[in-house]
Short mmCIF file of C-alpha atoms in Angstrom, two decimals:
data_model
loop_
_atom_site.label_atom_id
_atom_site.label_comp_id
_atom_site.label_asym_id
_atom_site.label_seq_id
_atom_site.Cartn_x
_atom_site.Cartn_y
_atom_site.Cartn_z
CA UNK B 608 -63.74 56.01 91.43
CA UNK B 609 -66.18 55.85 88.55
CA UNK B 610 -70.00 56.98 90.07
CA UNK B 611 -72.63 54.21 89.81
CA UNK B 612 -74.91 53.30 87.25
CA UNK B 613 -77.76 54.89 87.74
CA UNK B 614 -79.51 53.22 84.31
CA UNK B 615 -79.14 49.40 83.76
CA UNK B 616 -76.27 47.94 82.03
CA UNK B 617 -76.74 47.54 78.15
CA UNK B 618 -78.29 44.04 77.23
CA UNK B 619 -80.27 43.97 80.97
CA UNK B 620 -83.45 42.70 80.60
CA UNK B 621 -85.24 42.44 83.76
CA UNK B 622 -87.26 39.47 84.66
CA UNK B 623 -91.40 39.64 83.61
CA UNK B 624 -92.90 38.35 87.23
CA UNK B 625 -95.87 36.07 86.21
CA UNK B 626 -99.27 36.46 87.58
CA UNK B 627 -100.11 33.69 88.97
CA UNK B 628 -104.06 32.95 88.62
CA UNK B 629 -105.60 31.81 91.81
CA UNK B 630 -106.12 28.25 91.94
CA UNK B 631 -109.54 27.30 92.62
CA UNK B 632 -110.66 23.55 93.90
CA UNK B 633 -112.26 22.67 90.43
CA UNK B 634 -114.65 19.31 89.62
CA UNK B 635 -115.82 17.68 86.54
CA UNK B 636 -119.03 16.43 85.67
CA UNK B 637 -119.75 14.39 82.78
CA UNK B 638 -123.79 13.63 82.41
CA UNK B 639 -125.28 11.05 80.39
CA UNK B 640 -128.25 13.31 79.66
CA UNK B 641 -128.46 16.04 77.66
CA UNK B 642 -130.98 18.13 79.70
CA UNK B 643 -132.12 17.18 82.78
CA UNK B 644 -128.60 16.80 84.59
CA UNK B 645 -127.13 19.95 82.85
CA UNK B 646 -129.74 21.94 83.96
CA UNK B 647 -130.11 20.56 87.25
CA UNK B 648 -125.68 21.71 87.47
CA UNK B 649 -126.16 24.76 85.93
CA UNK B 650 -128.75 26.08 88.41
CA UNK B 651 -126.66 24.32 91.02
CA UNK B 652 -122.51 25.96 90.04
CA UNK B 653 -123.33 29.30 91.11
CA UNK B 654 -124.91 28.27 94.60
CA UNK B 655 -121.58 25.62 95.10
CA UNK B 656 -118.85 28.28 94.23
CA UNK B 657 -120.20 31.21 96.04
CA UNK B 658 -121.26 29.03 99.29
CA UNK B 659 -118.12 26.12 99.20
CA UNK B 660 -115.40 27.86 97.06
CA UNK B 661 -116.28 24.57 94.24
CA UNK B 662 -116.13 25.31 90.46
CA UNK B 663 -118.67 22.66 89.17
CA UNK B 664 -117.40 22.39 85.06
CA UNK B 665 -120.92 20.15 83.68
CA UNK B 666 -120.26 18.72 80.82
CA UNK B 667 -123.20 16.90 78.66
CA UNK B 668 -123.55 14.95 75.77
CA UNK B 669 -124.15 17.14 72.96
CA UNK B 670 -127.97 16.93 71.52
CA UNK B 671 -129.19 17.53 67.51
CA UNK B 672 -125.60 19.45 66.37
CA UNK B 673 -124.81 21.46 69.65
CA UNK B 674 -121.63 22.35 69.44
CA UNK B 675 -120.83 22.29 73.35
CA UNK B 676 -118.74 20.05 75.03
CA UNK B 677 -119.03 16.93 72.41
CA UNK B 678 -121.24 14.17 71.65
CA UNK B 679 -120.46 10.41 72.30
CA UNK B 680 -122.53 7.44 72.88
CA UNK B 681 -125.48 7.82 75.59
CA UNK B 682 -124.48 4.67 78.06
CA UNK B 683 -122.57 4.77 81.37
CA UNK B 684 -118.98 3.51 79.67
CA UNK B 685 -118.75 5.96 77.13
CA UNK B 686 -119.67 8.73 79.97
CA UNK B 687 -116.73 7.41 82.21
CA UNK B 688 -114.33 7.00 78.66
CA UNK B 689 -115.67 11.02 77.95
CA UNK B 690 -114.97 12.01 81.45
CA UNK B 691 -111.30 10.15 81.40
CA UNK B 692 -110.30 12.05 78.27
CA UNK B 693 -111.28 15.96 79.70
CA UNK B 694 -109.76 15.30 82.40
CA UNK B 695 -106.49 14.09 80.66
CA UNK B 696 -106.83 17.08 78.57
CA UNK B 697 -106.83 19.26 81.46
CA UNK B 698 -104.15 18.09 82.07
CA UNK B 699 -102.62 18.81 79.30
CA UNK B 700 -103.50 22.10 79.36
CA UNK B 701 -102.24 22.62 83.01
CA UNK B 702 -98.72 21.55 81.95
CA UNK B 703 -98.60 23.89 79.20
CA UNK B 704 -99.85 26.83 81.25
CA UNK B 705 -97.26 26.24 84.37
CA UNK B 706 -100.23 25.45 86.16
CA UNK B 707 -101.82 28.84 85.63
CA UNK B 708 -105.05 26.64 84.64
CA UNK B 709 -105.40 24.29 87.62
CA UNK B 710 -106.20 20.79 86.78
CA UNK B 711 -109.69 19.08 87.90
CA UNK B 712 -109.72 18.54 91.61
CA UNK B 713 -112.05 15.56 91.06
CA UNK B 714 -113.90 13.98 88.22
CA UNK B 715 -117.39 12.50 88.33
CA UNK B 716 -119.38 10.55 85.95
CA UNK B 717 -123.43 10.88 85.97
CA UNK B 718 -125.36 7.59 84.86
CA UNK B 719 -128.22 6.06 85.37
CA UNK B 720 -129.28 2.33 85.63
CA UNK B 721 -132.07 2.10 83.01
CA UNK B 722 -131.50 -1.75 82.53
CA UNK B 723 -131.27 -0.50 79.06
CA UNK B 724 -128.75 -4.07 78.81
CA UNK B 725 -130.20 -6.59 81.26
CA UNK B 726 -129.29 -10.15 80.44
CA UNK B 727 -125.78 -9.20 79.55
CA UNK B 728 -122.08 -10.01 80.31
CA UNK B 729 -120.81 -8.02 81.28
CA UNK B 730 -123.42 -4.89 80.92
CA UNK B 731 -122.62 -1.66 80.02
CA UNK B 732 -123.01 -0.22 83.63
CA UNK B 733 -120.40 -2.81 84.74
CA UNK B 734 -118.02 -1.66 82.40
CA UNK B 735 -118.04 1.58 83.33
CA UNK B 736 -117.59 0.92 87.02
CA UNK B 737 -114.73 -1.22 86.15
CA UNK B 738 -113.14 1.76 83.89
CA UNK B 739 -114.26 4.40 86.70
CA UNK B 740 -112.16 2.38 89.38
CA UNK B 741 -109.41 2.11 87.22
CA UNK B 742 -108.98 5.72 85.94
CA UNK B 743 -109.98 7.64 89.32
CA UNK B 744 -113.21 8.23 88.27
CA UNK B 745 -116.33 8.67 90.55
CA UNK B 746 -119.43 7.24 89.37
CA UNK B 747 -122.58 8.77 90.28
CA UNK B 748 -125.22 5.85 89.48
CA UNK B 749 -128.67 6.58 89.91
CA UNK B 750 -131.14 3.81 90.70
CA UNK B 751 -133.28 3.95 88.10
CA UNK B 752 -133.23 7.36 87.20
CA UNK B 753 -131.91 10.74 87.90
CA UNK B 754 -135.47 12.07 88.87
CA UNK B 755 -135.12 9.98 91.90
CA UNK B 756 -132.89 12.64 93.04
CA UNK B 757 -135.08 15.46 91.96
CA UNK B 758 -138.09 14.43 93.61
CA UNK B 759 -135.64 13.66 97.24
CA UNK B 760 -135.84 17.72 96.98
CA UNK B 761 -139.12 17.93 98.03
CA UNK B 762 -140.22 17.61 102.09
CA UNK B 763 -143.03 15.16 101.36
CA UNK B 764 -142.30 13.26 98.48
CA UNK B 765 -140.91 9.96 98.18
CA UNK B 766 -139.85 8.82 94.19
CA UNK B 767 -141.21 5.84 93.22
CA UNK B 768 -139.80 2.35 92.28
CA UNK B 769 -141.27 1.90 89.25
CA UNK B 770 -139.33 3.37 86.66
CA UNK B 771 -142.33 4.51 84.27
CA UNK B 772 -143.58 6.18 87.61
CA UNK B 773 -140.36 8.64 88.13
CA UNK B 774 -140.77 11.32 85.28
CA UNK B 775 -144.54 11.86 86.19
CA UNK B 776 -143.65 11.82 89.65
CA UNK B 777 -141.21 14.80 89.06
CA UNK B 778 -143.66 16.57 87.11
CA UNK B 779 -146.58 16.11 89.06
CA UNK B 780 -144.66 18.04 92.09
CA UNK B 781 -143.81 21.30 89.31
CA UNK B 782 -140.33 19.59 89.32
CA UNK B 783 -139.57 19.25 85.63
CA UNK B 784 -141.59 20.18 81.98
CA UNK B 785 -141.11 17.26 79.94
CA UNK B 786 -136.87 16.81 80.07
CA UNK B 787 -136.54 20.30 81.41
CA UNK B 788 -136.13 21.92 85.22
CA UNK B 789 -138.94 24.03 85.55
CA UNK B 790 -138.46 27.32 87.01
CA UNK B 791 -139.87 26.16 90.50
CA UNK B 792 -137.46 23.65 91.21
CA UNK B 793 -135.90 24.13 94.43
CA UNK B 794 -132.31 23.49 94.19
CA UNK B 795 -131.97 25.03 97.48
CA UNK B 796 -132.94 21.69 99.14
CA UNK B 797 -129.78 20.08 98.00
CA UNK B 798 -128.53 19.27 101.54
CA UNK B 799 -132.02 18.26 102.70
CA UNK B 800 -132.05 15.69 99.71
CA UNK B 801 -128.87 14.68 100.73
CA UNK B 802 -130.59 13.61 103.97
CA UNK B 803 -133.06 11.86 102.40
CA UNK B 804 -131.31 10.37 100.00
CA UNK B 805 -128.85 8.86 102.47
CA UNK B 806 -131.64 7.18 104.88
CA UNK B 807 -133.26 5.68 102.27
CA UNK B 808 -129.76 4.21 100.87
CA UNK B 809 -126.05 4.75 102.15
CA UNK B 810 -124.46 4.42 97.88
CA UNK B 811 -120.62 5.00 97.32
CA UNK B 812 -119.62 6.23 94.22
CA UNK B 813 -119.09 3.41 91.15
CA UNK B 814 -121.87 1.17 93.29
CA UNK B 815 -125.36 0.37 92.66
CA UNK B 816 -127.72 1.11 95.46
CA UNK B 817 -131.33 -0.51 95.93
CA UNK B 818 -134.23 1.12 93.99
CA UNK B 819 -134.84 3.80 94.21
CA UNK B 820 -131.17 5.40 95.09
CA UNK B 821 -129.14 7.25 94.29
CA UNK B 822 -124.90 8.34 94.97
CA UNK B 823 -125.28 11.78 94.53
CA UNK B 824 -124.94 12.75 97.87
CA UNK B 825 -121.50 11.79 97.98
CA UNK B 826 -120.73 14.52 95.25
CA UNK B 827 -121.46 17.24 97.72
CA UNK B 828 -119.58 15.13 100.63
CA UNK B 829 -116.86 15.73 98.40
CA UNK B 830 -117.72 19.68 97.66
CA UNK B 831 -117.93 20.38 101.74
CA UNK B 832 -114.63 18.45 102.37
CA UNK B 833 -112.80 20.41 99.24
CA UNK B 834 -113.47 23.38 101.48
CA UNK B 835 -112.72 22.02 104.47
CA UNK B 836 -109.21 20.97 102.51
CA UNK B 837 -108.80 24.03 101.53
CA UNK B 838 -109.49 26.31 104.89
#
C-alpha cells in the first residue's frame, strides 16, 4: 500500500477564508446646511457610536469648492433626491464587496421650513415629503429652523417663533458664532432636548410640526432602537 500524502496533491489550491468585516448598524444624514447641521453631527458621531453602537455618516452640501461629499441645490427636494442617490450607491458598493461594506441601516434627510416658497403648488417642502415617502426616506423637518433644536439643549431656554428671533437666540445662550457651533455647545443634552422637544410637539418624520418644532427626536428614537435591534 502506497504511504499517504503528506504534501498536497499537484494543482491544490486551498481555499483563501475571507475576513468578514463586522457589520455595524450604519445611518445617513443628508443636511441642507453646510455648517450648522454638520457640525452639530460631527460633534454628535463619536458620542452615538461609542454610547449606541450607531455610525452617523453626515453628509452636507458642499460650500465655495469643497470637495466633500457634493454640492446640489440648497432646498428640501434636492436634499431627499441627494440622500436617495448615496444611499443607492451604497448599495452598490455593498453588492460589489459581498457585503463586506454594510449598506445604510437608515437614511435621513435634514430640512428646514424657511417658507423660502410660500404661495406655491406644490412647494418645495411638499415635494420632498412626497419623494421621502416614496423612496424610504426619513425627513427631519425643522419648524422654522434648525436652531430650534439647538436652543431645546439648554435647561431654561425656550426658541422662539419668530424666525428672525432663532439665530440670535442661539447665540445669545454661547450656542453658535455666526453659522458655527461654538465650542460651549452642549451636545451632551441631546436626550434632554429630546424631552423638550417632544412636549412642546409630538413630529414624525416627513411631517410638519407647529412652530417652533422640530422631528429630530425621532432620529435618536431610531439610534436607541438600532441597539436595542441589535442586542
Amino acid at each position: 500500500m502506497a504511504p499517504k500524502r503528506k504534501y498536497p496533491a499537484r494543482g491544490y489550491r486551498p481555499k483563501k477564508s475571507r475576513t468578514r468585516v463586522e457589520r455595524k448598524t450604519k445611518f445617513l444624514i443628508v443636511t441642507e446646511g453646510v455648517l450648522t447641521e454638520p457640525q452639530y453631527f460631527e460633534r454628535l458621531r463619536p458620542i452615538v457610536e461609542q454610547r449606541y453602537g450607531v455610525q452617523l455618516v453626515s453628509m452636507p452640501r458642499t460650500d465655495k469648492g469643497n470637495a466633500r461629499g457634493g454640492n446640489w441645490k440648497s432646498d428640501p427636494f434636492h436634499v431627499v433626491k441627494k440622500c436617495v442617490e448615496k444611499r443607492n450607491e451604497e448599495e452598490t458598493r455593498s453588492r460589489k464587496s459581498k457585503g463586506d461594506i454594510p449598506e445604510f441601516t437608515r437614511c435621513f434627510a435634514v430640512v428646514d421650513v424657511d417658507g423660502r416658497d410660500v404661495g406655491k403648488s406644490p412647494t418645495v417642502l411638499q415635494q420632498a415629503i412626497a419623494l421621502a415617502a416614496d423612496e424610504g426616506i426619513s425627513l427631519i423637518v425643522s419648524n422654522h429652523k434648525f436652531e430650534v433644536w439647538l436652543i431645546w439643549h439648554h435647561d431654561k431656554a425656550s426658541p422662539s417663533s419668530a424666525a428672525e428671533r432663532l439665530t440670535p437666540q442661539a447665540t445669545e445662550l454661547g450656542f453658535v458664532e455666526g453659522k458655527n457651533i461654538s465650542t460651549e455647545f452642549p451636545i451632551e443634552n441631546f436626550l434632554d432636548a429630546c424631552q423638550r422637544a417632544k412636549k412642546a410637539a409630538l413630529v414624525s418624520p416627513g411631517s410638519v410640526g407647529p412652530n417652533p418644532s422640530t422631528a429630530m427626536p425621532s432620529l435618536f428614537d431610531a439610534i436607541m432602537q438600532a441597539q436595542k435591534n441589535a442586542n
